[in-house]
Tab-separated table of C-alpha atoms in Angstrom:
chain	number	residue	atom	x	y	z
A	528	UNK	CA	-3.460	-20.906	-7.510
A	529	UNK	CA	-3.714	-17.482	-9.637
A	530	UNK	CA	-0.672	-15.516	-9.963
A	531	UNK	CA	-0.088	-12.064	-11.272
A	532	UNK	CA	3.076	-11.006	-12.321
A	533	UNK	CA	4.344	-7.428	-11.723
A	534	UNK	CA	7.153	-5.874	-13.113
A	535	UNK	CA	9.459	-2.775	-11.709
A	536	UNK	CA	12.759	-1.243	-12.403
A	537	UNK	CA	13.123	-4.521	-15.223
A	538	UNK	CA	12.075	-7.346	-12.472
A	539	UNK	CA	9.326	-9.431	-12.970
A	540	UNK	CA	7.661	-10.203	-10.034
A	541	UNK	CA	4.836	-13.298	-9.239
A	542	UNK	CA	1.756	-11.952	-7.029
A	543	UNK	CA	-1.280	-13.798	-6.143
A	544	UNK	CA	-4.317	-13.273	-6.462
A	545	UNK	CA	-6.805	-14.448	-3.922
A	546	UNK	CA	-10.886	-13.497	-4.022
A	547	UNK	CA	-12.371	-11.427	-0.766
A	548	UNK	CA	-15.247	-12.796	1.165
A	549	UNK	CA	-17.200	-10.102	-1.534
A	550	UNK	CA	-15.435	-11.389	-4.229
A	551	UNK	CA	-12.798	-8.903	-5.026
A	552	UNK	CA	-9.605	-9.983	-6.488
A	553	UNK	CA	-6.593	-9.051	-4.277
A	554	UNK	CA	-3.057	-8.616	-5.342
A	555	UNK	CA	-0.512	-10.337	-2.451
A	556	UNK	CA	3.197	-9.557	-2.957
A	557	UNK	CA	6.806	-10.674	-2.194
A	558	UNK	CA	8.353	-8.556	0.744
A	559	UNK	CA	11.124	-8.476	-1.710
A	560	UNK	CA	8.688	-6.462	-4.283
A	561	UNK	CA	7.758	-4.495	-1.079
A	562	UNK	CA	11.632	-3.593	-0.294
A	563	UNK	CA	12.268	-2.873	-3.837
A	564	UNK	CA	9.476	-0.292	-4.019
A	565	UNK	CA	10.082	1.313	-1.108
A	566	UNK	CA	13.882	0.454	0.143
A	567	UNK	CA	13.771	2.462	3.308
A	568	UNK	CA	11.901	2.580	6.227
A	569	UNK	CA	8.261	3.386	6.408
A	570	UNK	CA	9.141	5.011	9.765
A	571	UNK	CA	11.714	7.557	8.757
A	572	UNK	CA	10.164	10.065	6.952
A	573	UNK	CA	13.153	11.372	4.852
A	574	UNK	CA	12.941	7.567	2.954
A	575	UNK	CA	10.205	6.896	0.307
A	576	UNK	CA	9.464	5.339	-2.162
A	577	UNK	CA	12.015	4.232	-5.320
A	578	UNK	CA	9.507	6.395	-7.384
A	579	UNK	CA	6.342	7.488	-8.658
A	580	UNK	CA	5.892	4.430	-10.031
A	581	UNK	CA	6.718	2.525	-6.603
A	582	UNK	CA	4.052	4.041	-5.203
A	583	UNK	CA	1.366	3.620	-7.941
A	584	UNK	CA	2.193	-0.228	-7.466
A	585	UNK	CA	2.119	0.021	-4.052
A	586	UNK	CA	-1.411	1.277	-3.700
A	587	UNK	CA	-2.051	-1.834	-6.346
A	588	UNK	CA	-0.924	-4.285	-3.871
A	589	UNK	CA	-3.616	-5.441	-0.902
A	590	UNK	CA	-0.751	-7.597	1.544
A	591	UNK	CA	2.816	-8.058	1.637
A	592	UNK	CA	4.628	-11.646	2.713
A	593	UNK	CA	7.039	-13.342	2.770
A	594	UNK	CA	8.092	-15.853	-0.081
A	595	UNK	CA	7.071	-19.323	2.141
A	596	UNK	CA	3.437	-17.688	2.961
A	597	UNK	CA	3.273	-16.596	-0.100
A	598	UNK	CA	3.639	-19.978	-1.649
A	599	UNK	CA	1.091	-21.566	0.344
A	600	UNK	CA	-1.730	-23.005	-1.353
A	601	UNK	CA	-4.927	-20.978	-1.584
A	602	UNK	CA	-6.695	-22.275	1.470
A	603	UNK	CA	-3.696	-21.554	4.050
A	604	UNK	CA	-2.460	-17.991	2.646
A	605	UNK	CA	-5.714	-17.156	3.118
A	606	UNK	CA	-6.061	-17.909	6.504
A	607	UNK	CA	-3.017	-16.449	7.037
A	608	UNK	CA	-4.003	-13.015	5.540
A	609	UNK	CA	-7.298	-13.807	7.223
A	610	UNK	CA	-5.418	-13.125	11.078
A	611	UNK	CA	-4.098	-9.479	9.937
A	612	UNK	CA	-7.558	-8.616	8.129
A	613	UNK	CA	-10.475	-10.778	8.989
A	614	UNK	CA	-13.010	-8.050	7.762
A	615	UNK	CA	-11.885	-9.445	4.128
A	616	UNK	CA	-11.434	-13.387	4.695
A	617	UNK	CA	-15.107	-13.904	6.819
């Protein structure tokens, strides 16, 4: 299991890291980094992001979970990311 850990507004984070069916190295984070980055809601468009810096991590991040999938070992998170985005998991 590789972890990365992220750090925003003085929270440290853990991420994993999983590999793509080409090999890529994928960032997976917390649903509570996701809420902390952007505390509103992605459908009202007068909430963003926390900040500049929210976003930059953001567009870091491949997939958001929650803490129990995210603590799966490697085999089942990636057969769970595998239903939302099979073109990377095949």
């Amino acid at each position: 299991m590789k972890t990365q850990k992220v750090q925003f507004n003085g929270i440290t984070y853990t991420c994993r890291v999983v590999e793509s069916n080409e090999g890529e190295k994928l960032l997976i984070g917390s649903t509570v980094l996701l809420d902390a980055l952007h505390p509103g809601s992605f459908e009202d468009e007068n909430e963003g992001f926390a900040s500049k810096e929210a976003e930059q991590l953001y567009d870091e991040i491949f997939f958001f979970t929650d803490k129990n999938t995210l603590n799966l070992p490697d085999e089942e998170l990636i057969a769970e990311l595998k239903q939302d985005n099979p073109e990377w998991f095949d």
